Short mmCIF file of C-alpha atoms in Angstrom, two decimals:
data_model
loop_
_atom_site.label_atom_id
_atom_site.label_comp_id
_atom_site.label_asym_id
_atom_site.label_seq_id
_atom_site.Cartn_x
_atom_site.Cartn_y
_atom_site.Cartn_z
CA MET A 13 18.15 -201.57 -40.91
CA VAL A 14 15.23 -203.50 -39.46
CA VAL A 15 15.49 -205.10 -36.03
CA LEU A 16 12.88 -207.81 -35.69
CA ALA A 17 13.34 -208.46 -31.96
CA ALA A 18 15.61 -207.74 -29.00
CA SER A 19 15.90 -210.53 -26.45
CA VAL A 20 17.77 -211.68 -23.36
CA LEU A 21 18.43 -215.43 -23.14
CA SER A 22 20.26 -217.68 -20.76
CA LYS A 23 23.24 -219.75 -21.95
CA SER A 24 20.96 -222.79 -21.95
CA GLY A 25 18.60 -221.10 -24.43
CA LYS A 26 15.80 -220.10 -22.04
CA VAL A 27 14.08 -216.89 -23.16
CA LEU A 28 13.90 -214.40 -20.28
CA VAL A 29 12.79 -211.19 -22.06
CA SER A 30 11.89 -210.59 -25.69
CA ARG A 31 10.55 -207.47 -27.36
CA GLN A 32 9.31 -207.62 -30.99
CA PHE A 33 9.38 -204.46 -33.12
CA VAL A 34 7.53 -205.76 -36.22
CA ASP A 35 4.38 -207.79 -36.62
CA MET A 36 5.12 -211.50 -36.35
CA THR A 37 3.37 -214.49 -34.87
CA ARG A 38 4.32 -215.97 -31.54
CA ILE A 39 5.16 -219.29 -33.20
CA ARG A 40 7.68 -217.61 -35.52
CA ILE A 41 9.54 -215.66 -32.81
CA GLU A 42 9.63 -218.72 -30.58
CA GLY A 43 11.06 -220.73 -33.47
CA LEU A 44 13.73 -218.12 -34.23
CA LEU A 45 14.81 -217.89 -30.58
CA ALA A 46 14.78 -221.69 -30.15
CA ALA A 47 17.11 -222.09 -33.14
CA PHE A 48 19.67 -219.59 -31.81
CA PRO A 49 21.41 -221.83 -29.18
CA LYS A 50 21.93 -224.52 -31.82
CA LEU A 51 23.61 -222.05 -34.20
CA VAL A 52 25.99 -220.55 -31.65
CA GLY A 53 29.37 -222.22 -31.83
CA THR A 54 32.26 -222.18 -29.39
CA GLY A 55 35.71 -220.72 -30.00
CA LYS A 56 34.54 -218.26 -32.66
CA GLN A 57 35.65 -214.65 -32.64
CA HIS A 58 32.63 -213.08 -34.34
CA THR A 59 29.28 -212.53 -32.56
CA TYR A 60 26.78 -212.93 -35.36
CA VAL A 61 25.16 -215.88 -37.08
CA GLU A 62 23.30 -215.80 -40.39
CA THR A 63 20.58 -218.12 -41.61
CA GLU A 64 18.63 -218.17 -44.85
CA ASN A 65 16.18 -215.47 -43.66
CA VAL A 66 17.55 -213.67 -40.60
CA ARG A 67 20.76 -212.61 -38.90
CA TYR A 68 21.48 -213.08 -35.17
CA VAL A 69 23.70 -210.41 -33.61
CA TYR A 70 24.52 -211.21 -29.99
CA GLN A 71 26.78 -210.35 -27.08
CA PRO A 72 27.51 -212.50 -24.01
CA ILE A 73 26.81 -210.79 -20.66
CA GLU A 74 28.09 -213.07 -17.88
CA ALA A 75 25.70 -216.06 -17.92
CA LEU A 76 23.33 -214.45 -20.45
CA TYR A 77 23.07 -213.61 -24.13
CA LEU A 78 21.83 -210.22 -25.33
CA LEU A 79 20.43 -210.94 -28.79
CA LEU A 80 19.21 -208.87 -31.75
CA VAL A 81 17.28 -210.66 -34.51
CA THR A 82 17.48 -208.65 -37.76
CA ASN A 83 16.83 -209.25 -41.44
CA LYS A 84 19.80 -209.92 -43.70
CA GLN A 85 19.50 -206.54 -45.43
CA SER A 86 20.18 -204.70 -42.18
CA ASN A 87 23.42 -202.76 -41.75
CA ILE A 88 25.50 -204.88 -39.37
CA LEU A 89 27.56 -201.90 -38.18
CA GLU A 90 24.41 -200.12 -37.00
CA ASP A 91 23.21 -203.38 -35.45
CA LEU A 92 26.44 -203.64 -33.48
CA GLU A 93 26.03 -200.03 -32.29
CA THR A 94 22.47 -200.79 -31.17
CA LEU A 95 23.66 -203.94 -29.40
CA ARG A 96 26.41 -201.98 -27.63
CA LEU A 97 23.86 -199.41 -26.36
CA LEU A 98 21.50 -202.12 -25.12
CA SER A 99 24.38 -203.85 -23.33
CA LYS A 100 24.95 -200.64 -21.36
CA LEU A 101 21.27 -200.34 -20.45
CA VAL A 102 20.80 -203.86 -19.09
CA PRO A 103 23.17 -203.39 -16.08
CA GLU A 104 21.55 -200.00 -15.38
CA TYR A 105 18.15 -201.59 -14.70
CA CYS A 106 19.10 -205.05 -13.38
CA TYR A 107 20.63 -205.32 -9.92
CA SER A 108 22.06 -208.76 -10.81
CA LEU A 109 22.85 -210.18 -14.25
CA ASP A 110 21.16 -213.54 -13.78
CA GLU A 111 17.74 -215.03 -14.47
CA ASP A 112 16.22 -213.72 -11.26
CA GLY A 113 17.44 -210.16 -11.80
CA ILE A 114 16.28 -210.08 -15.45
CA CYS A 115 12.81 -211.44 -14.65
CA LYS A 116 12.21 -208.96 -11.82
CA THR A 117 13.05 -205.96 -14.05
CA ALA A 118 11.53 -207.32 -17.28
CA PHE A 119 9.12 -204.47 -17.84
CA GLU A 120 11.78 -201.84 -17.13
CA LEU A 121 14.01 -203.45 -19.76
CA ILE A 122 11.15 -203.55 -22.29
CA PHE A 123 10.45 -199.85 -21.77
CA ALA A 124 14.16 -199.08 -22.20
CA PHE A 125 14.33 -201.17 -25.39
CA ASP A 126 11.36 -199.23 -26.77
CA GLU A 127 13.21 -195.94 -26.26
CA VAL A 128 16.23 -197.24 -28.20
CA ILE A 129 14.41 -199.00 -31.09
CA CYS A 130 11.26 -197.72 -32.79
CA LEU A 131 9.56 -199.82 -35.48
CA GLY A 132 12.82 -201.70 -35.98
CA HIS A 133 15.01 -198.62 -36.41
CA LYS A 134 17.52 -197.26 -33.90
CA GLU A 135 16.79 -193.92 -32.24
CA ASN A 136 19.59 -191.39 -31.73
CA VAL A 137 19.63 -191.47 -27.91
CA THR A 138 22.11 -191.98 -25.10
CA VAL A 139 21.92 -194.02 -21.90
CA ALA A 140 21.24 -190.88 -19.82
CA GLN A 141 18.41 -189.81 -22.15
CA VAL A 142 16.79 -193.25 -22.00
CA LYS A 143 16.83 -193.18 -18.19
CA GLN A 144 15.34 -189.68 -18.19
CA TYR A 145 12.57 -190.67 -20.62
CA CYS A 146 11.69 -193.77 -18.60
CA GLU A 147 11.53 -191.86 -15.32
CA MET A 148 9.00 -189.46 -16.92
CA GLU A 149 9.73 -186.76 -14.34
CA SER A 150 7.53 -183.74 -15.09
CA HIS A 151 7.96 -180.32 -13.50
CA GLU A 152 4.43 -179.37 -14.59
CA GLU A 153 3.06 -182.47 -12.86
CA LYS A 154 4.86 -181.52 -9.63
CA LEU A 155 3.44 -178.00 -9.76
CA HIS A 156 -0.03 -179.39 -10.42
CA LYS A 157 0.27 -181.67 -7.39
CA LEU A 158 1.48 -178.77 -5.25
CA VAL A 159 -1.49 -176.63 -6.30
CA LEU A 160 -3.86 -179.53 -5.68
CA GLN A 161 -2.38 -180.15 -2.23
CA SER A 162 -2.64 -176.46 -1.35
CA LYS A 163 -6.34 -176.52 -2.31
CA ILE A 164 -6.86 -179.61 -0.15
CA ASN A 165 -5.13 -177.92 2.81
CA GLU A 166 -7.21 -174.77 2.30
CA THR A 167 -10.40 -176.85 2.25
CA LYS A 168 -9.37 -178.55 5.48
CA ASP A 169 -8.75 -175.17 7.11
CA VAL A 170 -12.19 -173.97 6.03
CA MET A 171 -13.72 -177.17 7.38
CA LYS A 172 -12.03 -176.71 10.76
CA ARG A 173 -13.09 -173.07 10.91
CA LYS A 174 -16.71 -173.94 10.12
CA ALA A 175 -16.70 -176.72 12.72
CA SER A 176 -15.33 -174.28 15.30
CA GLU A 177 -18.06 -171.75 14.43
CA ILE A 178 -20.75 -174.42 14.79
CA ASP A 179 -19.38 -175.44 18.20
CA LYS A 180 -19.30 -171.81 19.35
CA SER A 181 -22.88 -171.25 18.21
CA LYS A 182 -24.00 -174.34 20.14
CA ILE A 183 -22.24 -173.10 23.27
CA ASP A 184 -23.83 -169.65 22.90
CA LYS A 185 -27.24 -171.25 22.42
CA ASN A 186 -26.81 -173.36 25.54
CA ARG A 187 -25.82 -170.28 27.50
CA GLY A 188 -28.91 -168.46 26.27
CA ASP A 189 -31.14 -171.39 27.25
CA LYS A 190 -29.69 -171.43 30.76
CA GLY A 191 -30.01 -167.65 31.07
CA GLY A 192 -26.57 -167.23 32.59
CA PHE A 193 -23.00 -166.31 31.82
CA MET A 194 -19.87 -168.35 31.70
CA SER A 195 -17.05 -166.92 33.81
CA MET A 196 -14.13 -168.89 32.46
CA GLY A 197 -10.64 -167.93 31.31
CA SER A 198 -9.57 -164.38 30.95
CA GLY A 199 -12.82 -163.14 29.44
CA ARG A 200 -11.20 -161.90 26.25
CA ILE A 201 -12.91 -161.30 22.97
CA GLU A 202 -10.57 -161.82 20.01
CA THR A 203 -11.08 -159.44 17.13
CA SER A 204 -9.21 -159.85 13.88
CA PHE A 205 -9.86 -156.20 13.07
CA ASN A 206 -7.58 -154.66 15.67
CA ASP A 207 -5.58 -157.76 16.59
CA MET A 208 -6.00 -157.06 20.27
CA SER A 209 -7.99 -158.65 23.08
CA ILE A 210 -10.68 -156.62 24.82
CA SER A 211 -11.15 -157.54 28.47
CA SER A 212 -14.76 -157.64 29.52
CA SER A 213 -15.99 -155.88 32.59
CA GLY A 214 -18.98 -156.39 34.82
CA SER A 215 -19.92 -158.80 37.52
CA GLY A 216 -20.94 -161.56 35.11
CA PHE A 217 -17.48 -161.98 33.49
CA GLY A 218 -13.92 -162.66 34.57
CA SER A 219 -11.65 -159.77 35.36
CA GLY A 220 -9.08 -160.63 32.71
CA SER A 221 -6.55 -161.81 35.28
CA GLY A 222 -6.35 -165.31 33.83
CA LEU A 223 -7.96 -167.05 36.85
CA GLY A 224 -10.30 -169.94 36.22
CA VAL A 225 -13.66 -168.68 37.59
CA THR A 226 -15.23 -165.77 39.41
CA SER A 227 -18.11 -166.15 41.81
CA ASP A 228 -20.96 -163.71 41.45
CA VAL A 229 -22.91 -165.29 44.31
CA ASP A 230 -20.31 -164.05 46.79
CA SER A 231 -20.36 -160.61 45.28
CA PHE A 232 -24.12 -160.34 45.81
CA SER A 233 -23.81 -161.06 49.51
CA THR A 234 -21.07 -158.48 50.08
CA LYS A 235 -22.17 -155.58 47.87
CA PRO A 236 -24.29 -152.73 49.33
CA LYS A 237 -27.99 -152.95 48.62
CA GLY A 238 -28.09 -149.64 46.82
CA ARG A 239 -25.49 -150.71 44.23
CA GLN A 240 -26.72 -152.71 41.28
CA PRO A 241 -24.36 -154.95 39.27
CA SER A 242 -23.85 -153.89 35.69
CA SER A 243 -24.73 -157.14 33.94
CA ALA A 244 -27.17 -158.99 36.20
CA THR A 245 -29.29 -158.65 39.34
CA ALA A 246 -30.74 -161.25 41.63
CA PRO A 247 -34.51 -161.79 41.48
CA PRO A 248 -36.38 -159.53 43.90
CA LYS A 249 -38.21 -162.46 45.49
CA GLY A 250 -36.53 -165.23 47.40
CA LEU A 251 -33.32 -163.30 47.75
CA GLY A 252 -32.83 -164.31 51.38
CA MET A 253 -33.24 -168.01 50.60
CA GLN A 254 -30.65 -167.76 47.85
CA LEU A 255 -28.24 -165.97 50.18
CA GLY A 256 -28.71 -168.69 52.73
CA LYS A 257 -27.89 -171.32 50.13
CA SER A 258 -24.87 -169.53 48.75
CA GLN A 259 -22.51 -170.58 51.54
CA LYS A 260 -22.96 -174.33 50.94
CA THR A 261 -23.05 -173.82 47.20
CA ASN A 262 -19.83 -171.84 47.26
CA GLN A 263 -18.10 -174.45 49.41
CA PHE A 264 -19.01 -177.12 46.88
CA LEU A 265 -17.91 -174.94 43.97
CA GLU A 266 -14.63 -174.10 45.67
CA SER A 267 -13.90 -177.81 46.13
CA LEU A 268 -14.50 -178.38 42.42
CA LYS A 269 -12.30 -175.42 41.55
CA ALA A 270 -9.51 -176.85 43.69
CA GLU A 271 -9.70 -180.02 41.59
CA GLY A 272 -9.22 -178.00 38.41
CA GLU A 273 -12.83 -178.05 37.17
CA LEU A 274 -14.27 -175.15 35.14
CA ILE A 275 -17.54 -173.95 36.69
CA VAL A 276 -20.47 -172.30 34.91
CA GLU A 277 -22.50 -170.18 37.30
CA ASP A 278 -26.06 -169.25 36.40
CA VAL A 279 -27.02 -165.64 37.14
CA GLN A 280 -30.42 -164.42 35.98
CA PRO A 281 -29.94 -161.46 33.63
CA ARG A 282 -32.06 -158.36 33.78
CA ALA A 283 -34.96 -158.45 31.34
CA GLY A 284 -34.11 -156.88 27.99
CA GLN A 285 -30.43 -156.40 28.88
CA SER A 286 -27.85 -157.38 26.23
CA ARG A 287 -25.12 -159.85 27.12
CA VAL A 288 -22.72 -158.53 24.44
CA VAL A 289 -19.85 -156.51 25.87
CA ALA A 290 -19.21 -153.18 24.16
CA PRO A 291 -15.89 -153.05 22.28
CA ALA A 292 -13.08 -150.90 23.56
CA ALA A 293 -12.76 -147.42 22.14
CA THR A 294 -10.74 -147.19 18.93
CA ASP A 295 -10.14 -144.67 16.14
CA PRO A 296 -13.31 -143.55 14.34
CA VAL A 297 -11.78 -144.35 10.94
CA THR A 298 -9.36 -147.18 10.27
CA LEU A 299 -7.73 -148.03 6.93
CA THR A 300 -6.04 -151.39 6.46
CA ALA A 301 -3.61 -152.02 3.58
CA GLU A 302 -2.70 -155.66 3.12
CA GLU A 303 -0.58 -157.44 0.51
CA LYS A 304 -0.54 -161.19 -0.06
CA LEU A 305 2.58 -162.74 -1.54
CA ASN A 306 2.56 -165.79 -3.82
CA VAL A 307 6.06 -166.90 -4.82
CA THR A 308 7.46 -170.13 -6.27
CA LEU A 309 11.26 -170.39 -6.31
CA LYS A 310 13.37 -173.03 -8.05
CA ARG A 311 15.63 -175.20 -5.93
CA ASP A 312 18.56 -174.64 -8.31
CA GLY A 313 18.11 -170.88 -8.31
CA GLY A 314 15.83 -168.54 -10.17
CA ILE A 315 12.16 -167.70 -9.83
CA SER A 316 9.22 -169.61 -11.25
CA SER A 317 6.39 -167.22 -10.33
CA PHE A 318 6.02 -163.99 -8.39
CA ASP A 319 2.67 -162.39 -7.64
CA VAL A 320 1.61 -159.69 -5.15
CA GLN A 321 -2.07 -158.90 -4.55
CA GLY A 322 -3.00 -155.96 -2.34
CA THR A 323 -6.19 -154.47 -0.93
CA LEU A 324 -7.08 -151.27 0.91
CA SER A 325 -10.15 -151.50 3.15
CA LEU A 326 -11.96 -148.84 5.16
CA GLN A 327 -13.78 -149.22 8.45
CA ILE A 328 -15.91 -146.48 10.00
CA LEU A 329 -17.45 -146.84 13.45
CA ASN A 330 -19.84 -143.87 13.55
CA GLN A 331 -22.42 -142.78 11.00
CA GLU A 332 -21.52 -139.11 11.38
CA ASP A 333 -18.00 -139.86 10.04
CA ALA A 334 -19.23 -141.73 6.95
CA HIS A 335 -19.27 -138.75 4.52
CA ILE A 336 -15.54 -138.62 3.78
CA GLN A 337 -12.93 -139.03 1.07
CA VAL A 338 -9.51 -140.65 1.46
CA GLN A 339 -6.37 -139.09 -0.02
CA ILE A 340 -3.50 -141.51 -0.56
CA GLU A 341 0.06 -141.62 -1.90
CA THR A 342 1.57 -144.48 -3.86
CA GLY A 343 5.21 -145.33 -4.29
CA GLY A 344 5.14 -144.69 -8.03
CA ASN A 345 6.08 -148.26 -8.95
CA PRO A 346 5.17 -148.65 -12.67
CA GLY A 347 4.83 -152.41 -12.29
CA ILE A 348 1.83 -152.10 -9.94
CA LEU A 349 -1.65 -151.92 -11.47
CA PHE A 350 -4.33 -150.27 -9.30
CA LYS A 351 -8.06 -150.92 -9.65
CA THR A 352 -10.74 -149.04 -7.72
CA HIS A 353 -14.06 -150.39 -6.47
CA PRO A 354 -16.93 -149.96 -9.02
CA ASN A 355 -18.66 -147.48 -6.66
CA MET A 356 -15.56 -145.27 -6.46
CA SER A 357 -14.87 -142.31 -8.74
CA LYS A 358 -12.14 -143.37 -11.15
CA GLU A 359 -11.54 -139.83 -12.42
CA LEU A 360 -11.02 -138.52 -8.89
CA PHE A 361 -8.50 -141.26 -8.17
CA SER A 362 -6.56 -140.97 -11.44
CA ASN A 363 -6.33 -137.15 -11.27
CA GLU A 364 -5.89 -136.42 -7.56
CA ASN A 365 -5.19 -139.80 -5.89
CA ILE A 366 -8.39 -139.37 -3.85
CA LEU A 367 -10.71 -142.27 -3.10
CA GLY A 368 -14.32 -141.10 -2.97
CA LEU A 369 -17.74 -142.39 -3.92
CA LYS A 370 -19.26 -141.46 -7.27
CA ASP A 371 -22.21 -139.94 -5.37
CA PRO A 372 -20.74 -137.47 -2.80
CA ASN A 373 -24.03 -137.44 -0.88
CA ARG A 374 -23.85 -141.16 -0.26
CA PRO A 375 -22.10 -142.23 2.98
CA PHE A 376 -19.69 -145.13 3.37
CA PRO A 377 -21.08 -148.19 5.18
CA THR A 378 -20.33 -148.36 8.90
CA GLY A 379 -19.73 -151.38 11.05
CA PRO A 380 -18.52 -152.56 14.48
CA ALA A 381 -14.89 -153.08 15.37
CA GLY A 382 -15.32 -156.82 15.18
CA ASP A 383 -16.02 -156.62 11.45
CA ALA A 384 -12.52 -157.39 10.20
CA ALA A 385 -13.35 -157.22 6.49
CA GLY A 386 -14.31 -153.55 6.25
CA VAL A 387 -15.21 -151.93 2.94
CA GLY A 388 -12.89 -152.56 0.01
CA LEU A 389 -11.74 -149.36 -1.68
CA LEU A 390 -8.77 -150.29 -3.82
CA LYS A 391 -7.02 -153.37 -5.20
CA TRP A 392 -3.63 -153.69 -6.84
CA ARG A 393 -1.44 -156.39 -8.31
CA MET A 394 2.21 -156.81 -9.25
CA GLN A 395 3.81 -159.67 -11.17
CA GLY A 396 7.33 -160.22 -12.38
CA ALA A 397 10.31 -162.50 -12.78
CA ASP A 398 12.98 -160.31 -11.19
CA GLU A 399 14.69 -162.30 -8.44
CA SER A 400 15.79 -159.08 -6.71
CA MET A 401 12.15 -158.44 -5.75
CA VAL A 402 11.99 -161.65 -3.68
CA PRO A 403 12.18 -160.79 0.03
CA LEU A 404 13.63 -164.15 1.13
CA THR A 405 15.60 -166.80 -0.80
CA ILE A 406 16.28 -170.31 0.46
CA ASN A 407 19.19 -172.56 -0.57
CA CYS A 408 19.07 -176.26 0.39
CA TRP A 409 22.13 -178.50 -0.07
CA PRO A 410 21.60 -182.20 0.77
CA SER A 411 24.69 -184.42 0.52
CA VAL A 412 25.04 -188.12 1.32
CA SER A 413 28.09 -189.19 3.31
CA GLY A 414 28.23 -192.86 4.24
CA ASN A 415 25.04 -193.85 6.06
CA GLU A 416 23.94 -190.27 6.71
CA THR A 417 22.59 -187.33 4.75
CA TYR A 418 23.88 -183.89 5.72
CA VAL A 419 21.46 -181.10 4.85
CA SER A 420 22.58 -177.46 4.91
CA ILE A 421 19.92 -174.76 4.53
CA GLU A 422 20.69 -171.08 4.15
CA TYR A 423 18.41 -168.07 3.92
CA GLU A 424 19.21 -164.63 2.50
CA ALA A 425 16.81 -161.75 3.14
CA SER A 426 16.51 -158.61 1.07
CA SER A 427 17.05 -155.26 2.72
CA MET A 428 13.62 -154.08 1.50
CA PHE A 429 11.71 -155.59 4.45
CA ASP A 430 12.16 -156.53 8.08
CA LEU A 431 10.52 -159.95 8.28
CA ARG A 432 8.69 -161.12 11.40
CA ASN A 433 7.72 -164.59 12.65
CA VAL A 434 9.60 -166.40 9.88
CA VAL A 435 8.93 -170.15 9.71
CA ILE A 436 10.76 -172.31 7.14
CA SER A 437 9.18 -175.79 6.90
CA VAL A 438 11.40 -178.52 5.41
CA PRO A 439 9.77 -181.90 4.62
CA LEU A 440 11.77 -184.92 5.76
CA PRO A 441 11.65 -188.62 4.98
CA ALA A 442 9.73 -190.73 7.49
CA LEU A 443 11.75 -190.68 10.73
CA ARG A 444 11.28 -192.37 14.10
CA GLU A 445 13.25 -189.73 15.96
CA ALA A 446 13.98 -186.05 15.47
CA PRO A 447 16.92 -185.21 13.19
CA ASN A 448 20.27 -184.31 14.68
CA VAL A 449 20.59 -180.52 14.33
CA ASN A 450 24.26 -179.54 14.41
CA GLN A 451 23.86 -175.78 13.97
CA VAL A 452 20.94 -173.36 13.70
CA ASP A 453 20.47 -169.59 13.66
CA GLY A 454 17.20 -169.32 15.53
CA GLU A 455 15.00 -172.13 16.84
CA TRP A 456 13.80 -175.44 15.41
CA ARG A 457 10.94 -177.86 16.02
CA PHE A 458 10.27 -181.34 14.62
CA ASP A 459 6.69 -182.20 13.67
CA SER A 460 6.78 -185.99 13.87
CA ARG A 461 3.21 -186.46 12.67
CA ASN A 462 3.80 -184.67 9.35
CA SER A 463 7.56 -185.40 9.30
CA VAL A 464 8.43 -181.71 8.91
CA LEU A 465 11.32 -179.74 10.42
CA GLU A 466 10.29 -176.15 11.22
CA TRP A 467 13.00 -173.50 11.43
CA SER A 468 11.79 -170.33 13.20
CA ILE A 469 13.32 -166.87 13.28
CA VAL A 470 11.42 -164.25 15.27
CA LEU A 471 12.82 -161.22 13.40
CA ILE A 472 15.05 -160.78 10.37
CA ASP A 473 16.51 -157.26 10.15
CA ASP A 474 19.86 -155.67 9.33
CA SER A 475 21.54 -157.68 12.10
CA ASN A 476 20.76 -161.09 10.56
CA ARG A 477 20.06 -160.76 6.84
CA SER A 478 21.49 -164.25 6.34
CA GLY A 479 21.49 -167.39 8.45
CA SER A 480 21.94 -171.14 8.18
CA MET A 481 20.95 -174.46 9.69
CA GLU A 482 22.56 -177.90 9.37
CA PHE A 483 21.02 -181.21 10.35
CA VAL A 484 21.66 -184.90 9.77
CA VAL A 485 19.16 -187.62 8.78
CA PRO A 486 19.47 -191.19 7.47
CA PRO A 487 20.27 -191.61 3.74
CA ALA A 488 17.57 -190.06 1.56
CA ASP A 489 17.09 -188.73 -1.95
CA SER A 490 17.56 -184.98 -2.37
CA SER A 491 13.99 -184.57 -3.68
CA ALA A 492 12.65 -185.73 -0.28
CA PHE A 493 13.49 -182.31 1.19
CA PHE A 494 11.29 -180.38 -1.25
CA PRO A 495 9.02 -178.47 -1.56
CA ILE A 496 10.11 -176.09 1.22
CA SER A 497 7.34 -173.77 2.41
CA VAL A 498 7.93 -170.38 4.06
CA ARG A 499 5.69 -168.15 6.20
CA PHE A 500 6.40 -164.62 7.41
CA SER A 501 4.90 -161.17 7.75
CA ALA A 502 6.12 -157.59 7.43
CA THR A 503 4.84 -154.11 8.11
CA SER A 504 6.11 -152.61 4.84
CA LEU A 505 4.44 -152.95 1.44
CA TYR A 506 5.65 -153.29 -2.15
CA SER A 507 3.25 -150.53 -3.18
CA ASP A 508 4.45 -148.18 -0.40
CA LEU A 509 0.84 -146.96 -0.16
CA LYS A 510 0.19 -144.32 2.49
CA VAL A 511 -2.97 -142.55 3.64
CA VAL A 512 -2.23 -138.81 3.64
CA ASN A 513 -5.48 -137.28 4.80
CA ILE A 514 -9.18 -137.79 5.46
CA ILE A 515 -11.36 -135.15 3.79
CA PRO A 516 -14.78 -134.54 5.41
CA LEU A 517 -17.60 -133.71 2.98
CA LYS A 518 -20.19 -132.51 5.52
CA GLY A 519 -20.10 -130.37 8.63
CA GLY A 520 -17.07 -128.34 7.63
CA GLY A 521 -15.29 -129.29 10.87
CA ALA A 522 -12.02 -130.99 11.56
CA PRO A 523 -11.48 -134.35 9.84
CA PRO A 524 -12.08 -137.41 12.01
CA LYS A 525 -9.14 -139.11 13.62
CA PHE A 526 -7.90 -142.06 11.59
CA SER A 527 -5.32 -144.81 11.81
CA GLN A 528 -3.59 -146.86 9.12
CA ARG A 529 -2.47 -150.48 9.38
CA THR A 530 -0.13 -152.12 6.85
CA ASN A 531 0.61 -155.81 6.63
CA LEU A 532 2.49 -158.02 4.16
CA ILE A 533 1.80 -161.74 4.52
CA THR A 534 2.64 -164.89 2.59
CA GLU A 535 -0.22 -166.79 1.03
CA ASN A 536 1.84 -169.40 -0.83
CA TYR A 537 5.65 -169.16 -0.67
CA GLU A 538 7.53 -172.31 -1.75
CA VAL A 539 10.83 -173.61 -3.04
CA VAL A 540 10.21 -176.50 -5.46
#
């Protein structure tokens, strides 16, 4: 069987689409197709015509002819089967079976013909397989695009963070040039180490009450002469002139404050005095265990990837507490692989579960409370494909009904963790207005700029291990609601790592007081 060409012609003989499967000149194929309308008779039952060299096998489709040009040695039964398959494909790709519809989808038809016939021979395929091959939908390509988009988002976050740091450094430099302090806001210093705000004290800063500004000029005129402010003093000369000016100055500043302006008041600092506020007292030794979760779930169920990466970091405030060792306990999970820092003693860890430096006389590095990174002691990793290890599964069920698409989303949480600040972000097709949310367990918010519906649950514990949300949008394809991204945190860990004791190596006294922080966060958690 050799098919020379597959064509679609009008009843008048006009060639709309033609695909050749063997080498032939344009003049020859045009001659063969031009001769076909003259050979077709009326009132005949059969749908093939033979000439001296070729055979025409055709089928009428409304006002068109679907035509196969074959050689005379070809098996006509197989030709008829090929023609029948092509006749099913043409309506699949053409919205109307006329000249306009065929011409607008010409390339789609040619690609479909190529999947059915290869070098003149019929391939063993079905209509559904041809459509799948032509769509060329690749799961690997989708995953690659997701990874690429996550890298782009991460780069944007780094860019924003760097820009914020540059702006802060410029503001600090301007403050240093003016020689004063800025008394705005609540005067809090955010530290990622202890996740708490430390209110500054002293006459140069706000009291932490949340008011807009504080006036140090008034405080100078009312304080006793013998009492010196902690952060700044007025110059010894010209003090009376400045006090005389302060009344008019304060009246002008108060008028600006009433209008909502933020005022920067210059107060000359004492020579050699630092403007950095001392951090609030905290535990001398702090150990932070953190696990980052990377999970990719399939929309139809199952797990594509599961990866947990954990770190244990140490932070010591005082040098006298730096000669220590840390004794820990692990949960005994055989799937978790631990790896110590190169400077740590591997034998001590493997035999006694104690983290200590190879050189006992060497102290651990110390740093301020604002240093959130600390010193890395231990890393661990866990991978698997067991769906029971996933802390949160998401099921999304879009269904089209008339001119609307009903989307039902359900979450199911494992009893292993109590999840906090859960945010499930569902992408939506481009909408002018927020979707109509019929039912939700928790709260929802529509991000119109990114066209994302965010479903928020403050806490998932034993009282709400499962929940659902239903909303309605205009008609859309089910793939428009994926990938779904999830964010949450928890205070429990997969490794169940615990700090048992701090062992001092010098002094022979009581071990320093220590605290342990545990945190499980999502780094990349998606349903694709």
